[in-house]
XYZ file of C-alpha atoms in Angstrom:
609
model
C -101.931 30.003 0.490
C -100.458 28.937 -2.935
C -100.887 25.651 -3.774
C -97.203 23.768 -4.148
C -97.069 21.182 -6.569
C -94.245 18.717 -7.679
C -93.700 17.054 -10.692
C -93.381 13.115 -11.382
C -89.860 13.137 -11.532
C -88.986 14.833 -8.485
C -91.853 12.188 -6.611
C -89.898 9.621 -8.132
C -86.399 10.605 -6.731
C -87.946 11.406 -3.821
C -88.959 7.761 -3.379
C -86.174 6.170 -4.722
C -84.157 7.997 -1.990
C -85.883 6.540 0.972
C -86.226 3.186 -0.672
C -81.954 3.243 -1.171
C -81.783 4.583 2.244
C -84.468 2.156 3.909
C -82.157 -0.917 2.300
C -78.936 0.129 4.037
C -77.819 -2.020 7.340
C -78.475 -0.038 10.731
C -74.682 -0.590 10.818
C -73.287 0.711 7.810
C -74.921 3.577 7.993
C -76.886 6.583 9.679
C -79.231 9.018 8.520
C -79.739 12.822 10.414
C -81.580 15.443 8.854
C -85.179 16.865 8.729
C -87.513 18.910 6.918
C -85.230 21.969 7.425
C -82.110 20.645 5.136
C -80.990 17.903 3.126
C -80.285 14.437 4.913
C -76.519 13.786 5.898
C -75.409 10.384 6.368
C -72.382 8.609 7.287
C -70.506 5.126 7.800
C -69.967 3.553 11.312
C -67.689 0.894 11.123
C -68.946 -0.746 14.031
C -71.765 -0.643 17.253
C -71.219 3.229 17.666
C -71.271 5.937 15.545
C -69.137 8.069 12.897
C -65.214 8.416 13.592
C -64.065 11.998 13.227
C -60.197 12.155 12.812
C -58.652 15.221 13.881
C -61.656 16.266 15.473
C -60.160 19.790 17.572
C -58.454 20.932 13.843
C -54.484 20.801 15.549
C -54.025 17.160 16.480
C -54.571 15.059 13.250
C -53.493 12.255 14.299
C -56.127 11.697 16.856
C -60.071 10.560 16.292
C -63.313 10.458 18.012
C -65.498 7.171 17.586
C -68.791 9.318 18.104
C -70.985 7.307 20.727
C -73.400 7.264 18.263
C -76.854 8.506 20.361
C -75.752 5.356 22.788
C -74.248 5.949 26.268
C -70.787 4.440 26.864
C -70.018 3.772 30.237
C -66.240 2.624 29.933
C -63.720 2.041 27.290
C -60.011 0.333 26.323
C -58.845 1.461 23.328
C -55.882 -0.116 21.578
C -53.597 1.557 18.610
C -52.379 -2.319 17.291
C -48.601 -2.137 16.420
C -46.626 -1.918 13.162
C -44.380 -4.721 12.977
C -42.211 -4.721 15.973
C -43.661 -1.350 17.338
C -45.005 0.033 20.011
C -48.460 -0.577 21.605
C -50.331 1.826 22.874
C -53.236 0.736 24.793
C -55.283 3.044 27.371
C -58.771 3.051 29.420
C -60.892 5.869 29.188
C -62.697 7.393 31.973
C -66.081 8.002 32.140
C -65.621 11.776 32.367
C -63.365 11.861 28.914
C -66.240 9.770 27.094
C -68.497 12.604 28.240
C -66.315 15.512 27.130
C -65.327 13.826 23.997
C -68.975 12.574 22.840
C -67.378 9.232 22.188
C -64.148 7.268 22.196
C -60.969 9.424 21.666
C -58.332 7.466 19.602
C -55.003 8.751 20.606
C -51.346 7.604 19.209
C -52.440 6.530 15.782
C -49.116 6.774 12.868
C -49.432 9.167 10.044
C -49.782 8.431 6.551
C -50.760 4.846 7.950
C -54.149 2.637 7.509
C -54.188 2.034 11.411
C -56.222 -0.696 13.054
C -57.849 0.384 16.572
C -59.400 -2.071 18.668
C -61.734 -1.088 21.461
C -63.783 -2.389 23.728
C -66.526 -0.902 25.801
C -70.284 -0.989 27.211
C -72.796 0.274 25.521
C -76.404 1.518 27.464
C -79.372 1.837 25.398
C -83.149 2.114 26.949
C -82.313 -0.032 30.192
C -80.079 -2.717 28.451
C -76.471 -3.067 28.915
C -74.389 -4.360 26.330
C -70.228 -5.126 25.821
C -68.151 -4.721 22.434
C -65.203 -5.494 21.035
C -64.716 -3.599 18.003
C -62.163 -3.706 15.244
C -61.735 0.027 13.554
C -59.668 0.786 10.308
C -58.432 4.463 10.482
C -56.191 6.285 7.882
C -54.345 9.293 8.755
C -52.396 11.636 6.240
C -48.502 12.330 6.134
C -47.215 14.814 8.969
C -47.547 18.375 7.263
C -46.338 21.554 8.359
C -44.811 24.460 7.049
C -41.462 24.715 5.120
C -38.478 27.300 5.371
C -37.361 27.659 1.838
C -33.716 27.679 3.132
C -31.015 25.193 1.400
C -29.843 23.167 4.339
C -33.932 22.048 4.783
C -34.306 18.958 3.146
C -36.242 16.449 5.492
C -39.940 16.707 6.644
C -40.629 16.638 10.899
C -37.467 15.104 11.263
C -35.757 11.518 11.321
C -34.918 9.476 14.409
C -32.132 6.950 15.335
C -33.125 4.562 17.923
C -29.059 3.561 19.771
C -30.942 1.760 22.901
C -34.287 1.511 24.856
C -33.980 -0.679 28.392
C -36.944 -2.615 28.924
C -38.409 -0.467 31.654
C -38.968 2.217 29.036
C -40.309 0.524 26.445
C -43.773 1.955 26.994
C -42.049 5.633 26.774
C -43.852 8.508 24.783
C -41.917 11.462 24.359
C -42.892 14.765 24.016
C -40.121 16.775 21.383
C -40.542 20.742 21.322
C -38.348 21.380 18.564
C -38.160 24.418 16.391
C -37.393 25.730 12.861
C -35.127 28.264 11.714
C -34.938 30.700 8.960
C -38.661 30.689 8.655
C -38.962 34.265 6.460
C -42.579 34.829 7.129
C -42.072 34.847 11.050
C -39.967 38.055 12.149
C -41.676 41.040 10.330
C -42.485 43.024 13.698
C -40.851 44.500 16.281
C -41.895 46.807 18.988
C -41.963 50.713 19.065
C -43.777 51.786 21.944
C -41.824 51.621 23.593
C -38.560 50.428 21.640
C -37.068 47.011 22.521
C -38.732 43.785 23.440
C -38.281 40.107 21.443
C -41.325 40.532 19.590
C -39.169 39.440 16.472
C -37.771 36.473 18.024
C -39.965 33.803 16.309
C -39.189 30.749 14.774
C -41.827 28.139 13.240
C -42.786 25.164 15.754
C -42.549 21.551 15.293
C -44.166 20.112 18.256
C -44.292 15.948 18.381
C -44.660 13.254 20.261
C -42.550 9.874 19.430
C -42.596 6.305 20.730
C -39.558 4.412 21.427
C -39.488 3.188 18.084
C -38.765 6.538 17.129
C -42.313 6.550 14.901
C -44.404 9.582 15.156
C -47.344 9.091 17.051
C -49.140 12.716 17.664
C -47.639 16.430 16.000
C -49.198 19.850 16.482
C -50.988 21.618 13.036
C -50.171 24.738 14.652
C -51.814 26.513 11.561
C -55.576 27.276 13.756
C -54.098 28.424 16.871
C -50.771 30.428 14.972
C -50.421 33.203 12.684
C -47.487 35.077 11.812
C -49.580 38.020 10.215
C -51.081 38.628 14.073
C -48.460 39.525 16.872
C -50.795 38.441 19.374
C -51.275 34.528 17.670
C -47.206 34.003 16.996
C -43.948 33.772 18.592
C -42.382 30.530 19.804
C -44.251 27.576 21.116
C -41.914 27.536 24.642
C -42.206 25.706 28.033
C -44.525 22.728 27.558
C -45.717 21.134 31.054
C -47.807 18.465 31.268
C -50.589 19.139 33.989
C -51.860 16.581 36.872
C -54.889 15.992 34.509
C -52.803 15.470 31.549
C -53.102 18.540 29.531
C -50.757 20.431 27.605
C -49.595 24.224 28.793
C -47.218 26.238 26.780
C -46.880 30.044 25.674
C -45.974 31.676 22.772
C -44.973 34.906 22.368
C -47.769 37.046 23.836
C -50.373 34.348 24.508
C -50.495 31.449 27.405
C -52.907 28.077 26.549
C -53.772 24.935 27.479
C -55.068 22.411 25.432
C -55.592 18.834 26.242
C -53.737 15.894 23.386
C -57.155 15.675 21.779
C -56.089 19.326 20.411
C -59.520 20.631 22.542
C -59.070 23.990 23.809
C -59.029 24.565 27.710
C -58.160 28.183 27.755
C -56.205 30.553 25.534
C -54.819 33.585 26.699
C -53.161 37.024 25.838
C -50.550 37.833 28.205
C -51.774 40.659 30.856
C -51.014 44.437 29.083
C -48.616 44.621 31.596
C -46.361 42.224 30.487
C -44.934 40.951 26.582
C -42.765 38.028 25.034
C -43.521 34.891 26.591
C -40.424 32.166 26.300
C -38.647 29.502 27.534
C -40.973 28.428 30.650
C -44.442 28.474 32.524
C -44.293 26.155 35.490
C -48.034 24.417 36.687
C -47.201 25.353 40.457
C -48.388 23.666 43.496
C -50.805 26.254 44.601
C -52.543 26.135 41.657
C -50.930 29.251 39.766
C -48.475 29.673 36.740
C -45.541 31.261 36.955
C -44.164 32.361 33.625
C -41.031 33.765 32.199
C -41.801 37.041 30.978
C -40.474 40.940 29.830
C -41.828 44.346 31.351
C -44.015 46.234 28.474
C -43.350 49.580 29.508
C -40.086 50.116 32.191
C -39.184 53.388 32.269
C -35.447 53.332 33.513
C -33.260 55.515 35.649
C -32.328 57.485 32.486
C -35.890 58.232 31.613
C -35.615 55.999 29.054
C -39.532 53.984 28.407
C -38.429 50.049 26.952
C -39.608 46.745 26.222
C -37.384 44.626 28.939
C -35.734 41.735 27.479
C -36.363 37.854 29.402
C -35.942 39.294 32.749
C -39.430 39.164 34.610
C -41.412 36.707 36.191
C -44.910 36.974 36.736
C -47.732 34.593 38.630
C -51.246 34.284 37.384
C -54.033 32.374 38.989
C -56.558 30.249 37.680
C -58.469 32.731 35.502
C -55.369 34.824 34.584
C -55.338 36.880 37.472
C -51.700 38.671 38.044
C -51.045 37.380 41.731
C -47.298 38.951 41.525
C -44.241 39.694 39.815
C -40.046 39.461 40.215
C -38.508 42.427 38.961
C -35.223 40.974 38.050
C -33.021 44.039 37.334
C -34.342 45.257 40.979
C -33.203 41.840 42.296
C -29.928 40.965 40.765
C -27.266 43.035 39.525
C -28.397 44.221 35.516
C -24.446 45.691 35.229
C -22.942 42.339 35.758
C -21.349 41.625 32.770
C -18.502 39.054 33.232
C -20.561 36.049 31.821
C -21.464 38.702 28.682
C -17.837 39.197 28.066
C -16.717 35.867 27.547
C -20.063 34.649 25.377
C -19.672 33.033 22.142
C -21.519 35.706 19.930
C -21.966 32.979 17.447
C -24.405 31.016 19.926
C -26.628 33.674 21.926
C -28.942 31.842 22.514
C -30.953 30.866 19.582
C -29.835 33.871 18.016
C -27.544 32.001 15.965
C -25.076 33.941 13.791
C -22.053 31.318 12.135
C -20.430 34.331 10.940
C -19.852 35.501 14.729
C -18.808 32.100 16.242
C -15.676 32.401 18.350
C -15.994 36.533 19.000
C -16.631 37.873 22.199
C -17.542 41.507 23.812
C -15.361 43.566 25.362
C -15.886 46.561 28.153
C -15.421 49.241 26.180
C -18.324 47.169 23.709
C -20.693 46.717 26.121
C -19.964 50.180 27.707
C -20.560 51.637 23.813
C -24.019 49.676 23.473
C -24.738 50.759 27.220
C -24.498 54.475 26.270
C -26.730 53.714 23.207
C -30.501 54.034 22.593
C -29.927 50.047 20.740
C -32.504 48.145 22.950
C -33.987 45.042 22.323
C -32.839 41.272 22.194
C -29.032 41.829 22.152
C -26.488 41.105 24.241
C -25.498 43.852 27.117
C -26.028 45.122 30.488
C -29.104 47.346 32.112
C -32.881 47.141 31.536
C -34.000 46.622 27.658
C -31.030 44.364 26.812
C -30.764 40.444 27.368
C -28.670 40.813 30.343
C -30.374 38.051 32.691
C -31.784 35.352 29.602
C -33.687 33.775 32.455
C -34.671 30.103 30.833
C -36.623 28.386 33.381
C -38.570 29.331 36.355
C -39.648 26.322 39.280
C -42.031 26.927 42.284
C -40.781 25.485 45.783
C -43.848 24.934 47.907
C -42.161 24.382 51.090
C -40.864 27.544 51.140
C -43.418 29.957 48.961
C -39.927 30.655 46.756
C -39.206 30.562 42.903
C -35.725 28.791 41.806
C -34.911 30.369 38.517
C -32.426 29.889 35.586
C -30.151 33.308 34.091
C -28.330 31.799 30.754
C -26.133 35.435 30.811
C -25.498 35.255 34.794
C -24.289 31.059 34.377
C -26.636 31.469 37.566
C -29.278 29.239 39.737
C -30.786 31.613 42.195
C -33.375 31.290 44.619
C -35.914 34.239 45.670
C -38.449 34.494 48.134
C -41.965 35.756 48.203
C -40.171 39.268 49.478
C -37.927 39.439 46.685
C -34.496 38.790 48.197
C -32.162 36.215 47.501
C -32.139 32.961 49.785
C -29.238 31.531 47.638
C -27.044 31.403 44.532
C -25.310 28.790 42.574
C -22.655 30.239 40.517
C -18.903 31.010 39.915
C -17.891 34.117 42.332
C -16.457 36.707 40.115
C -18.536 39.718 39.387
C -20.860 39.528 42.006
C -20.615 42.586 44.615
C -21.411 43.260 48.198
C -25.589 42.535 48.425
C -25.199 39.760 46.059
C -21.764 37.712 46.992
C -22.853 36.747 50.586
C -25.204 34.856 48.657
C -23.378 32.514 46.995
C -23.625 28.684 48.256
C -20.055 27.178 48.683
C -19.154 23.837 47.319
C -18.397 20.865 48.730
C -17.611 17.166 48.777
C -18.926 15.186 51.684
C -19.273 18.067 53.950
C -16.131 19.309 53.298
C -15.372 23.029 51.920
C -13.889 22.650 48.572
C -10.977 25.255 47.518
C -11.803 27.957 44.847
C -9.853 29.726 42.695
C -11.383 32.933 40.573
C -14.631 30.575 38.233
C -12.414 26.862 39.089
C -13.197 25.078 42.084
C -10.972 21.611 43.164
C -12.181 17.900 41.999
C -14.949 17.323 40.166
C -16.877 20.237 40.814
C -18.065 22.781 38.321
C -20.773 25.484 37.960
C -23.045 25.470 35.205
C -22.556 27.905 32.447
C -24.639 29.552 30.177
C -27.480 26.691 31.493
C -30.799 25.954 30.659
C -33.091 24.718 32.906
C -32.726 24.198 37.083
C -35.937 22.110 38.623
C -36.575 20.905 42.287
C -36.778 17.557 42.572
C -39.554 17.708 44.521
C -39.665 14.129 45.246
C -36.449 13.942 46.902
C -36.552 17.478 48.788
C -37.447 19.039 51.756
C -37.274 22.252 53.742
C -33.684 21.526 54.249
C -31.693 19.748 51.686
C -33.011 20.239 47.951
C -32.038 18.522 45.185
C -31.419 20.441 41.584
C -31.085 19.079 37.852
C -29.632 21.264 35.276
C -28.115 21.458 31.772
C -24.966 22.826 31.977
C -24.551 23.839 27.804
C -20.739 24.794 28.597
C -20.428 28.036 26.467
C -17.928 30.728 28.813
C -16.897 27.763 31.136
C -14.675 29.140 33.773
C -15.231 32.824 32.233
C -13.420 31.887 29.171
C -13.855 31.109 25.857
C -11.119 27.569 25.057
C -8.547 27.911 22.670
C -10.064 25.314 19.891
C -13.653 25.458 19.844
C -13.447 21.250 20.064
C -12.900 21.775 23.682
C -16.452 22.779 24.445
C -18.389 19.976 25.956
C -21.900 19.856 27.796
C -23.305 18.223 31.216
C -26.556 17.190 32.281
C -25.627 17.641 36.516
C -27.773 16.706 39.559
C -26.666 19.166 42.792
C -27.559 18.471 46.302
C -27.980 22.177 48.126
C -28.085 22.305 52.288
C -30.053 25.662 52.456
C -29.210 25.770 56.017
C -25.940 25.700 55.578
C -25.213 27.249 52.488
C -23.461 24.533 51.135
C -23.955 22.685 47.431
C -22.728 19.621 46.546
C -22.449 17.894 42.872
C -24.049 14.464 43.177
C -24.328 13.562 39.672
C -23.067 14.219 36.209
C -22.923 13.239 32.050
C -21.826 14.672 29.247
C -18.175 15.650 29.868
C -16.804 12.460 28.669
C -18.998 12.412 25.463
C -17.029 15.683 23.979
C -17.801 18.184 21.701
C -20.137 15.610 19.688
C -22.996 15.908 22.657
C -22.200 19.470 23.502
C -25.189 21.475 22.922
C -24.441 25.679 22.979
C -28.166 26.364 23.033
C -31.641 24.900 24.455
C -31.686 21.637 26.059
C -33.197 20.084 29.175
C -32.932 17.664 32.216
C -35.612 17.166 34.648
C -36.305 14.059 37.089
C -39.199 12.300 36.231
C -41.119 10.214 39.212
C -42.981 7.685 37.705
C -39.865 5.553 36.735
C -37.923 7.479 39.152
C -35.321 8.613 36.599
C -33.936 11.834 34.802
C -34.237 12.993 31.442
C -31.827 15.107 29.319
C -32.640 16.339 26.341
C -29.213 17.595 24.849
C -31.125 19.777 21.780
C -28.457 21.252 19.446
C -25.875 18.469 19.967
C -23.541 18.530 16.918
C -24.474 21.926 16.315
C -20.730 22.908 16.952
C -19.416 26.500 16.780
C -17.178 26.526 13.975
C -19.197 28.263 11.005
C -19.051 25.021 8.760
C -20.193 23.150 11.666
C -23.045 25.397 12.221
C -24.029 25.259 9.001
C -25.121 21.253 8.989
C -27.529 21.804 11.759
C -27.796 19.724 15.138
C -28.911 16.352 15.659
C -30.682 15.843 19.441
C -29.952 13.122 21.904
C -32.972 12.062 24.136
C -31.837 10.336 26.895
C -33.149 8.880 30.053
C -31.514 7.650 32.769
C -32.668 5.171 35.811
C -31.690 7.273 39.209
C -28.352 7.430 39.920
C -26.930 5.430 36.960
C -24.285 7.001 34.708
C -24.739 5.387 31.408
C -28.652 6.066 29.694
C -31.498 3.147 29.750
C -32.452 4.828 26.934
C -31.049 6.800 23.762
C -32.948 8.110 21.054
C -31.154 10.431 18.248
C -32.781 12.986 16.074
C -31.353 14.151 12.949
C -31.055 17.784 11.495
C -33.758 19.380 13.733
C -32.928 22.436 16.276
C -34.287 21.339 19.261
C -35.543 22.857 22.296
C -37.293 20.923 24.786
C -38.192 16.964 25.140
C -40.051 15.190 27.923
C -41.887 11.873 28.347
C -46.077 12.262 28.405
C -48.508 9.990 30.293
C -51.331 9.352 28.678
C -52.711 7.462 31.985
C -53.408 11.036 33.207
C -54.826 12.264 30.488
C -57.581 9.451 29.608
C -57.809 8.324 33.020
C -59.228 10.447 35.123
């Protein structure tokens, strides 16, 4: 064997290495490292070890507090205020130390020099010690992606706090919001077969604010989204939060869930029999998801093989199993077009074209595109067009049913297990014989209320062109069910109004009798706030239990539909509301963002389980 041999100098720096390392405080620092590599070393700030910020690469303003070789037992971690802001303070479960390797940190500001204090035991060799330690963490400036377009001028987005009621004051709010005009994004669109929303993409800007309106968590969606790979982008839709806290969503042809650490759970391509995830993927009862979906290959009556267009539902167990599916256009009428006719063109959707705002379709239009071989996210009746735009999709467990949303039928519609229609909630005109039997009838304390044509007496509307219809589990039964939507307003009473200032939006509570057929309108907002709250796109509201109160999230308020209106973007109104209450406990406003979805996050259920 040769003989190795080194020289004085590198015996000396040798030495001199151990000796610097030998003088160092146990607490300062750590050595790791062996004959195999060079030695790493790092600072712990206090009786644990190194803190790791953004330690899952997508949720930088997060950080583990390694546990250092020691076993931690329990923990309370605090994020200490800004000056007049908000605390947030948590316990950890025993379970989350254990998957985490350490303390997460959760909630800390951006572009900040936060101070965490946390307390916790440590174990070591048979002794049992508690700590209270003091942590100093910096965090960089929110980052993400930029448009290039002229009316983007502002980074995540600003907020304008108008009121927060005491009882919220501990609020964190989820905002899904999303950017336009993002040039890289739409480069692909389907061709076998034709049609689809593959190109339907827009850049997310996922956050969660306290009730200060200060940033406390974002998404770098960079690691987990790539507009070069069709199977990595589309837009970030239908964020739940799960009974363990996690995060699900879907985005374009791939379903995850992640938990606010940013740690991967499970990430998932759609099943090859399905494409273009959007708008909604409900966490179900019985353990399944049911998501909003298109057919990949329909070959209609005509022959014709498409992409369909936002009219599918499909249910997928635990490990992504396909349990079942609603076929839509074999459900409801495809050919219904009287909601189509009246649309602003300006506002499909997110599809948003200023240059179109006010114009509508006609019959012979629709009958022109129907004849055509033009599939794909437009406007217009039959299989491979976006006839239905179903936006939301809810689970009722007493009943094994699913209680979906269609934007293009201004239609809540209930449909069993079988496939057939146990009810509908919408205006009367269009639907024929199979459908129109149907059709609930509304009422005011029991009593029928008259209709005429889409206009029914009192204060009784549908909803058109809505987003979003959830049980309210809470305060349902077999029987009687109770339903929040957001009515967005666009084609209200089949008609487009003579000044485009006469739109308005409603966030509306209804109360359905399923036995009898009958729904009632419990609860509205939104109609006397104008044109100023009315939102043509997006938006939300959804009860929430644990303050037993409802959110809205009206998400392109001020958008308007005049072209020069459009043009200065939309400016969000989070609102929640204690049960039953007509004016909001709380009122946060966003400025020049295009939202989509908001909703308040527990972080109980996420650290302490």
């Amino acid at each position: 064997m040769q003989e190795i041999k080194l020289g004085r100098r590198a015996l000396f720096l040798g030495a001199a290495a151990v000796a610097v390392s030998g003088a160092l405080p146990i607490s300062a620092a750590h050595a790791a490292g062996g004959s195999s590599g060079p030695r790493v070393s790092f600072a712990a700030q206090g009786n644990l070890g190194e803190i790791i910020v953004n330690p899952y690469r997508i949720a930088p303003l997060t950080a583990i507090i390694r546990n250092g070789g020691y076993e931690i037992t329990e923990a309370t971690v605090r994020i200490v205020p800004k000056k007049d802001g908000q605390e947030i303070k948590y316990k950890v479960s025993r379970s989350e130390l254990l998957t985490h390797g350490g303390v997460p940190v959760f909630g800390l500001y951006p572009d900040y020099n936060n101070t965490v204090e946390v307390s916790f035991t440590r174990k070591f060799h048979g002794k049992t010690e508690k700590f209270n330690d003091t942590y100093k963490i910096y965090t960089a400036p929110v980052y993400h992606e930029v448009p290039g377009t002229k009316a983007f001028n502002a980074g995540m987005f600003e907020t304008k706090v108008n009121k927060v009621d005491k009882k919220f004051s501990d609020r964190l709010y989820l905002v899904n919001n999303l950017m336009q005009g993002y040039a890289k994004a739409a480069r692909a669109v389907w061709n076998n077969p034709v049609g689809g929303a593959l190109e339907w993409n827009f850049y997310p800007m996922n956050a969660i604010i306290d009730t200060k309106g200060e940033v406390r968590w974002y998404m770098h969606v960079e690691p987990i989204y790539d507009v070069e790979n069709m199977y990595k982008t589309g837009i970030m839709m239908g964020f739940q939060q799960d009974k363990a806290g996690n995060l699900t969503w879907g985005y374009g042809q791939r379903y995850v869930k992640y938990d606010l650490m940013g740690r991967e759970i499970y990430s998932r391509r759609l099943p090859i029999n399905y494409a273009d995830f959007s708008h909604s993927l409900d966490n179900a009862q019985n353990g399944h998801s049911f998501m909003r979906v298109a057919s990949s290959d329909l070959r209609r009556a005509d022959g014709k093989r498409v992409h369909t267009v936002r009219d599918l539902i499909v249910e997928v167990d635990e490990n992504g199993k396909v349990v079942d599916e609603w076929r839509l256009w074999e459900i409801l009428d495809p050919y219904r077009d009287n909601v189509m006719k009246v649309l602003d063109q300006g506002a499909v959707c997110l599809n948003i074209d200023a240059s179109q705002a006010g114009k509508t379709l006609s019959a012979a239009d629709l009958a022109k595109l129907d004849a055509s071989d033009d599939f794909g996210d437009v406007v217009g009746t039959g299989p491979g067009r976006n006839w239905a735009h179903v936006n939301s999709v809810d689970y009722d467990p007493s009943d094994d049913s699913i209680i979906i949303s269609s934007r293009h039928q201004s239609a809540i519609i209930k449909i069993g297990r079988d496939k057939k229609i146990k009810w509908m909630l919408s205006s009367p005109e269009g639907w024929k014989t199979g459908w129109k039997e149907k059709l609930l009838t509304p009422v005011k304390d029991g009593k029928k209320l008259a209709c005429e044509g889409s206009t029914v007496e009192g204060d009784f509307d549908y909803t058109w062109t809505q987003h979003t219809a959830y049980r309210i589990d809470e305060k349902s039964d077999k029987n009687v069910i109770y339903i929040t939507a957001f009515d967005n307003g666009d084609a209200r009473g089949m008609e487009q109004p003579a000044l485009p200032e006469m739109k308005y939006s409603r966030a509306v509570i209804y109360r359905i009798d399923q036995k009898k057929m009958t729904v009632e309108q419990v609860w509205e907002y939104g109609k006397d706030r104008g044109n100023d709250w009315y939102s043509p796109v997006t938006s939300l509201t959804k009860y929430f239990a644990d303050k037993d109160s409802v959110m809205v999230y009206s998400a392109t308020a001020g958008m308007g539909s005049r072209p020069e209106e459009a043009k200065r973007g939309s400016s969000p109104f989070i609102e929640e509301f204690k049960w039953g209450e007509k004016e909001p406990a709380v009122e946060i406003q966003l400025i020049n963002t295009m939202g989509y979805q908001a909703m308040p996050i527990d972080i109980k259920k996420v650290f302490g389980n």
